[in-house]
Amino acid sequence: MSQNPQAFRPLLALMPIGILYLASMSRMIYLQVDQEQTNSMDRVEAENKLPAARGSILDRNGLVLAEDVTSWDLVINYRMKERSLLALMAEEKLSPRQAEEKILLLANGLNIPFKDMWNALMVNPHAGQILRKGIGPADRESIARTLSMVPHSGLNLKQNYRRVYPNDRVLSHVIGLRGGVSEKDPNASAGSGLELGLEPLLAGTDGIRRSISVSGEHGVNPALGMNEPVHG
């Protein structure tokens, strides 16, 4: 009994579509596996603390006796492979001479010796370096402009707060100075006075920003969410 050739014609017509479908599925599986490997090797989830401001202390006339003022620290919080200059040099997209020019640009704009800047960014592997502390609002603007000239260099401005007392130590026996008492630990509590007695009201709750650190020149993608700090 002979088979009818016409019965196989629909199958033959569908074969190219089936081949394309299998090829597409194979490509998708490959990309998915490759992306998972890239994520595990080149991306690291990180949590950064967002400091909360301590509450102010006022007298009965509304005059400030103690308050937190905003300040910034200049820090390096990128790992070495995430710093754009090193990544571009490794990919041969940036020559050593060009890297030196960019480091010099940062050093001059930030008022840091070139040698110290070079060692901090190109030699020191630590991602917790503090280059300058207690930066005020005016200096912050000029520093931010300088940092924008070399994106994802590894340098960042980290916001924090500094406790100040407009009357200095005049009422220290009542207020209980916190901050400025010790240069080694400027946030240490004196352990007395209103600062201690009102601790539950004055102390805020720090926030958290979750981010993905991407290696190379792409920097940090703060896309995982953020809990805002609750100020005192």
mmCIF file of C-alpha atoms in Angstrom:
data_model
loop_
_atom_site.group_PDB
_atom_site.id
_atom_site.type_symbol
_atom_site.label_atom_id
_atom_site.label_comp_id
_atom_site.label_asym_id
_atom_site.label_seq_id
_atom_site.Cartn_x
_atom_site.Cartn_y
_atom_site.Cartn_z
ATOM 1 C CA MET A 1 0.000 0.000 0.000
ATOM 2 C CA SER A 2 1.608 3.228 -1.145
ATOM 3 C CA GLN A 3 1.618 6.376 0.976
ATOM 4 C CA ASN A 4 0.105 9.599 -0.295
ATOM 5 C CA PRO A 5 2.926 12.188 -0.823
ATOM 6 C CA GLN A 6 0.445 15.017 -0.419
ATOM 7 C CA ALA A 7 -0.051 14.082 3.274
ATOM 8 C CA PHE A 8 3.545 15.136 4.057
ATOM 9 C CA ARG A 9 3.449 18.465 2.256
ATOM 10 C CA PRO A 10 2.037 20.462 5.267
ATOM 11 C CA LEU A 11 4.784 19.031 7.472
ATOM 12 C CA LEU A 12 7.447 19.965 4.954
ATOM 13 C CA ALA A 13 6.069 23.503 4.801
ATOM 14 C CA LEU A 14 6.247 23.849 8.596
ATOM 15 C CA MET A 15 9.795 22.546 8.951
ATOM 16 C CA PRO A 16 11.549 25.934 8.355
ATOM 17 C CA ILE A 17 9.333 27.519 10.999
ATOM 18 C CA GLY A 18 10.205 24.753 13.454
ATOM 19 C CA ILE A 19 13.912 25.157 12.785
ATOM 20 C CA LEU A 20 13.703 28.913 13.370
ATOM 21 C CA TYR A 21 11.786 28.322 16.601
ATOM 22 C CA LEU A 22 14.396 25.883 17.919
ATOM 23 C CA ALA A 23 17.200 28.278 16.971
ATOM 24 C CA SER A 24 15.473 31.147 18.790
ATOM 25 C CA MET A 25 14.924 29.055 21.911
ATOM 26 C CA SER A 26 18.567 27.963 21.914
ATOM 27 C CA ARG A 27 19.700 31.585 21.665
ATOM 28 C CA MET A 28 17.424 32.662 24.519
ATOM 29 C CA ILE A 29 18.716 29.868 26.760
ATOM 30 C CA TYR A 30 22.314 30.804 25.948
ATOM 31 C CA LEU A 31 21.742 34.484 26.732
ATOM 32 C CA GLN A 32 19.970 33.642 29.980
ATOM 33 C CA VAL A 33 22.827 31.427 31.187
ATOM 34 C CA ASP A 34 25.409 33.993 30.081
ATOM 35 C CA GLN A 35 23.522 36.795 31.836
ATOM 36 C CA GLU A 36 23.335 34.793 35.066
ATOM 37 C CA GLN A 37 27.096 34.246 34.924
ATOM 38 C CA THR A 38 27.654 37.962 34.292
ATOM 39 C CA ASN A 39 25.413 38.891 37.197
ATOM 40 C CA SER A 40 27.219 36.552 39.559
ATOM 41 C CA MET A 41 30.678 37.765 38.482
ATOM 42 C CA ASP A 42 30.273 41.454 37.770
ATOM 43 C CA ARG A 43 27.330 42.616 39.879
ATOM 44 C CA VAL A 44 27.174 42.831 43.641
ATOM 45 C CA GLU A 45 24.217 43.962 45.676
ATOM 46 C CA ALA A 46 25.156 46.521 48.312
ATOM 47 C CA GLU A 47 23.449 48.375 51.126
ATOM 48 C CA ASN A 48 24.428 51.943 51.971
ATOM 49 C CA LYS A 49 23.372 53.594 55.197
ATOM 50 C CA LEU A 50 21.540 56.904 54.925
ATOM 51 C CA PRO A 51 22.225 58.761 58.180
ATOM 52 C CA ALA A 52 19.375 60.417 60.023
ATOM 53 C CA ALA A 53 19.682 63.884 61.504
ATOM 54 C CA ARG A 54 19.513 64.146 65.278
ATOM 55 C CA GLY A 55 16.709 66.334 66.596
ATOM 56 C CA SER A 56 17.341 69.923 67.654
ATOM 57 C CA ILE A 57 17.142 71.233 71.217
ATOM 58 C CA LEU A 58 15.479 74.632 71.639
ATOM 59 C CA ASP A 59 14.929 76.859 74.653
ATOM 60 C CA ARG A 60 11.464 78.132 75.599
ATOM 61 C CA ASN A 61 11.906 81.135 73.290
ATOM 62 C CA GLY A 62 12.683 78.973 70.292
ATOM 63 C CA LEU A 63 16.403 79.684 70.247
ATOM 64 C CA VAL A 64 18.558 76.790 69.105
ATOM 65 C CA LEU A 65 20.741 75.246 71.796
ATOM 66 C CA ALA A 66 21.849 72.204 69.795
ATOM 67 C CA GLU A 67 21.284 71.062 66.223
ATOM 68 C CA ASP A 68 22.675 68.907 63.444
ATOM 69 C CA VAL A 69 24.092 70.567 60.337
ATOM 70 C CA THR A 70 24.680 68.753 57.080
ATOM 71 C CA SER A 71 28.235 67.987 56.048
ATOM 72 C CA TRP A 72 29.868 65.637 53.565
ATOM 73 C CA ASP A 73 32.904 63.386 53.400
ATOM 74 C CA LEU A 74 34.849 62.763 50.208
ATOM 75 C CA VAL A 75 35.181 58.993 50.000
ATOM 76 C CA ILE A 76 36.207 56.220 47.637
ATOM 77 C CA ASN A 77 33.502 53.586 47.833
ATOM 78 C CA TYR A 78 34.068 51.697 44.564
ATOM 79 C CA ARG A 79 36.043 48.493 44.352
ATOM 80 C CA MET A 80 39.016 48.644 42.013
ATOM 81 C CA LYS A 81 37.361 46.875 39.079
ATOM 82 C CA GLU A 82 34.426 49.315 39.310
ATOM 83 C CA ARG A 83 36.589 52.443 38.981
ATOM 84 C CA SER A 84 36.177 53.762 35.454
ATOM 85 C CA LEU A 85 39.813 54.761 34.838
ATOM 86 C CA LEU A 86 41.147 51.319 35.723
ATOM 87 C CA ALA A 87 38.404 49.602 33.731
ATOM 88 C CA LEU A 88 39.081 51.705 30.635
ATOM 89 C CA MET A 89 42.807 51.115 30.903
ATOM 90 C CA ALA A 90 42.246 47.368 31.206
ATOM 91 C CA GLU A 91 40.135 47.489 28.026
ATOM 92 C CA GLU A 92 42.848 49.617 26.331
ATOM 93 C CA LYS A 93 40.338 52.412 25.796
ATOM 94 C CA LEU A 94 42.449 54.783 27.879
ATOM 95 C CA SER A 95 46.201 55.247 27.776
ATOM 96 C CA PRO A 96 48.288 55.706 30.954
ATOM 97 C CA ARG A 97 48.966 59.288 29.875
ATOM 98 C CA GLN A 98 45.247 60.014 29.540
ATOM 99 C CA ALA A 99 44.638 58.445 32.955
ATOM 100 C CA GLU A 100 47.280 60.701 34.477
ATOM 101 C CA GLU A 101 45.582 63.754 32.953
ATOM 102 C CA LYS A 102 42.238 62.792 34.469
ATOM 103 C CA ILE A 103 43.797 62.104 37.869
ATOM 104 C CA LEU A 104 45.519 65.511 37.700
ATOM 105 C CA LEU A 105 42.170 67.112 36.908
ATOM 106 C CA LEU A 106 40.652 65.530 40.015
ATOM 107 C CA ALA A 107 43.635 66.336 42.195
ATOM 108 C CA ASN A 108 43.627 70.028 41.269
ATOM 109 C CA GLY A 109 39.879 70.380 41.625
ATOM 110 C CA LEU A 110 39.781 68.608 44.990
ATOM 111 C CA ASN A 111 42.946 70.243 46.354
ATOM 112 C CA ILE A 112 44.628 66.886 46.952
ATOM 113 C CA PRO A 113 48.250 66.165 45.938
ATOM 114 C CA PHE A 114 48.511 64.255 42.669
ATOM 115 C CA LYS A 115 50.514 61.415 44.245
ATOM 116 C CA ASP A 116 47.937 60.915 46.982
ATOM 117 C CA MET A 117 45.085 60.954 44.471
ATOM 118 C CA TRP A 118 46.840 58.482 42.190
ATOM 119 C CA ASN A 119 47.549 56.063 45.044
ATOM 120 C CA ALA A 120 43.984 56.313 46.364
ATOM 121 C CA LEU A 121 42.299 55.618 43.013
ATOM 122 C CA MET A 122 44.790 53.490 41.107
ATOM 123 C CA VAL A 123 46.761 51.599 43.782
ATOM 124 C CA ASN A 124 44.767 51.307 47.023
ATOM 125 C CA PRO A 125 42.184 48.503 46.629
ATOM 126 C CA HIS A 126 40.079 49.459 49.648
ATOM 127 C CA ALA A 127 36.543 50.753 49.039
ATOM 128 C CA GLY A 128 36.285 52.592 52.346
ATOM 129 C CA GLN A 129 38.822 55.397 51.976
ATOM 130 C CA ILE A 130 38.017 58.849 53.368
ATOM 131 C CA LEU A 131 40.004 61.605 51.674
ATOM 132 C CA ARG A 132 38.326 64.685 53.212
ATOM 133 C CA LYS A 133 35.884 65.129 56.084
ATOM 134 C CA GLY A 134 33.471 67.821 57.221
ATOM 135 C CA ILE A 135 32.862 69.437 53.828
ATOM 136 C CA GLY A 136 30.384 72.324 53.938
ATOM 137 C CA PRO A 137 27.672 73.216 51.386
ATOM 138 C CA ALA A 138 29.806 75.772 49.501
ATOM 139 C CA ASP A 139 32.753 73.404 48.986
ATOM 140 C CA ARG A 140 30.399 70.557 48.190
ATOM 141 C CA GLU A 141 29.143 72.289 45.030
ATOM 142 C CA SER A 142 32.623 72.853 43.607
ATOM 143 C CA ILE A 143 33.678 69.296 44.497
ATOM 144 C CA ALA A 144 30.570 67.866 42.829
ATOM 145 C CA ARG A 145 31.415 69.762 39.647
ATOM 146 C CA THR A 146 34.928 68.325 39.674
ATOM 147 C CA LEU A 147 33.666 64.763 40.215
ATOM 148 C CA SER A 148 31.266 65.107 37.280
ATOM 149 C CA MET A 149 34.246 65.641 34.957
ATOM 150 C CA VAL A 150 35.407 62.041 35.555
ATOM 151 C CA PRO A 151 32.244 59.916 35.912
ATOM 152 C CA HIS A 152 32.375 56.744 38.025
ATOM 153 C CA SER A 153 35.967 57.412 39.062
ATOM 154 C CA GLY A 154 35.282 55.811 42.441
ATOM 155 C CA LEU A 155 35.059 59.131 44.300
ATOM 156 C CA ASN A 156 31.794 60.137 45.942
ATOM 157 C CA LEU A 157 30.420 62.621 48.428
ATOM 158 C CA LYS A 158 28.907 60.869 51.431
ATOM 159 C CA GLN A 159 26.408 62.907 53.434
ATOM 160 C CA ASN A 160 26.390 62.917 57.207
ATOM 161 C CA TYR A 161 25.642 65.305 60.062
ATOM 162 C CA ARG A 162 27.714 67.268 62.532
ATOM 163 C CA ARG A 163 26.396 68.338 65.937
ATOM 164 C CA VAL A 164 26.830 72.041 66.682
ATOM 165 C CA TYR A 165 26.098 74.220 69.708
ATOM 166 C CA PRO A 166 25.580 77.940 68.955
ATOM 167 C CA ASN A 167 26.416 78.853 72.569
ATOM 168 C CA ASP A 168 29.498 76.661 72.614
ATOM 169 C CA ARG A 169 30.037 75.310 76.152
ATOM 170 C CA VAL A 170 28.020 77.943 78.022
ATOM 171 C CA LEU A 171 25.186 75.518 78.808
ATOM 172 C CA SER A 172 27.159 72.317 78.474
ATOM 173 C CA HIS A 173 26.329 71.285 82.052
ATOM 174 C CA VAL A 174 22.627 71.328 81.119
ATOM 175 C CA ILE A 175 22.695 70.218 77.487
ATOM 176 C CA GLY A 176 25.446 67.631 77.724
ATOM 177 C CA LEU A 177 27.638 68.221 74.669
ATOM 178 C CA ARG A 178 27.572 65.604 71.953
ATOM 179 C CA GLY A 179 30.065 66.094 69.139
ATOM 180 C CA GLY A 180 33.000 68.458 69.132
ATOM 181 C CA VAL A 181 34.030 67.113 72.539
ATOM 182 C CA SER A 182 36.632 64.794 71.075
ATOM 183 C CA GLU A 183 38.372 65.165 67.733
ATOM 184 C CA LYS A 184 38.984 61.412 67.681
ATOM 185 C CA ASP A 185 35.296 60.613 68.109
ATOM 186 C CA PRO A 186 33.230 63.683 67.179
ATOM 187 C CA ASN A 187 29.935 61.817 67.558
ATOM 188 C CA ALA A 188 30.620 60.488 71.051
ATOM 189 C CA SER A 189 28.013 61.295 73.663
ATOM 190 C CA ALA A 190 28.979 63.079 76.876
ATOM 191 C CA GLY A 191 26.549 60.760 78.653
ATOM 192 C CA SER A 192 24.645 63.440 80.529
ATOM 193 C CA GLY A 193 22.275 66.370 80.255
ATOM 194 C CA LEU A 194 19.427 66.823 77.808
ATOM 195 C CA GLU A 195 21.273 65.010 75.039
ATOM 196 C CA LEU A 196 21.158 61.839 77.123
ATOM 197 C CA GLY A 197 17.802 62.367 78.812
ATOM 198 C CA LEU A 198 16.007 63.084 75.511
ATOM 199 C CA GLU A 199 17.817 60.369 73.569
ATOM 200 C CA PRO A 200 14.628 58.478 72.546
ATOM 201 C CA LEU A 201 13.181 61.689 71.056
ATOM 202 C CA LEU A 202 16.369 63.094 69.545
ATOM 203 C CA ALA A 203 17.752 59.967 67.942
ATOM 204 C CA GLY A 204 16.497 59.321 64.424
ATOM 205 C CA THR A 205 16.419 56.098 62.454
ATOM 206 C CA ASP A 206 18.934 55.628 59.683
ATOM 207 C CA GLY A 207 17.686 54.694 56.233
ATOM 208 C CA ILE A 208 19.086 52.162 53.765
ATOM 209 C CA ARG A 209 19.665 52.389 50.028
ATOM 210 C CA ARG A 210 20.050 49.096 48.199
ATOM 211 C CA SER A 211 21.955 49.176 44.943
ATOM 212 C CA ILE A 212 23.651 46.997 42.370
ATOM 213 C CA SER A 213 27.315 47.689 41.876
ATOM 214 C CA VAL A 214 28.229 47.026 38.245
ATOM 215 C CA SER A 215 31.858 46.513 37.329
ATOM 216 C CA GLY A 216 33.578 48.625 34.728
ATOM 217 C CA GLU A 217 32.631 52.110 33.686
ATOM 218 C CA HIS A 218 28.925 51.709 34.429
ATOM 219 C CA GLY A 219 29.243 52.552 38.120
ATOM 220 C CA VAL A 220 26.405 51.955 40.566
ATOM 221 C CA ASN A 221 22.753 51.461 39.689
ATOM 222 C CA PRO A 222 20.607 52.364 42.736
ATOM 223 C CA ALA A 223 17.647 50.403 41.449
ATOM 224 C CA LEU A 224 16.799 48.006 44.262
ATOM 225 C CA GLY A 225 14.893 50.426 46.482
ATOM 226 C CA MET A 226 15.464 52.798 49.350
ATOM 227 C CA ASN A 227 14.165 53.302 52.883
ATOM 228 C CA GLU A 228 14.260 56.997 53.726
ATOM 229 C CA PRO A 229 15.847 57.987 57.058
ATOM 230 C CA VAL A 230 13.548 59.193 59.831
ATOM 231 C CA HIS A 231 15.044 62.289 61.394
ATOM 232 C CA GLY A 232 14.859 62.986 65.108
#
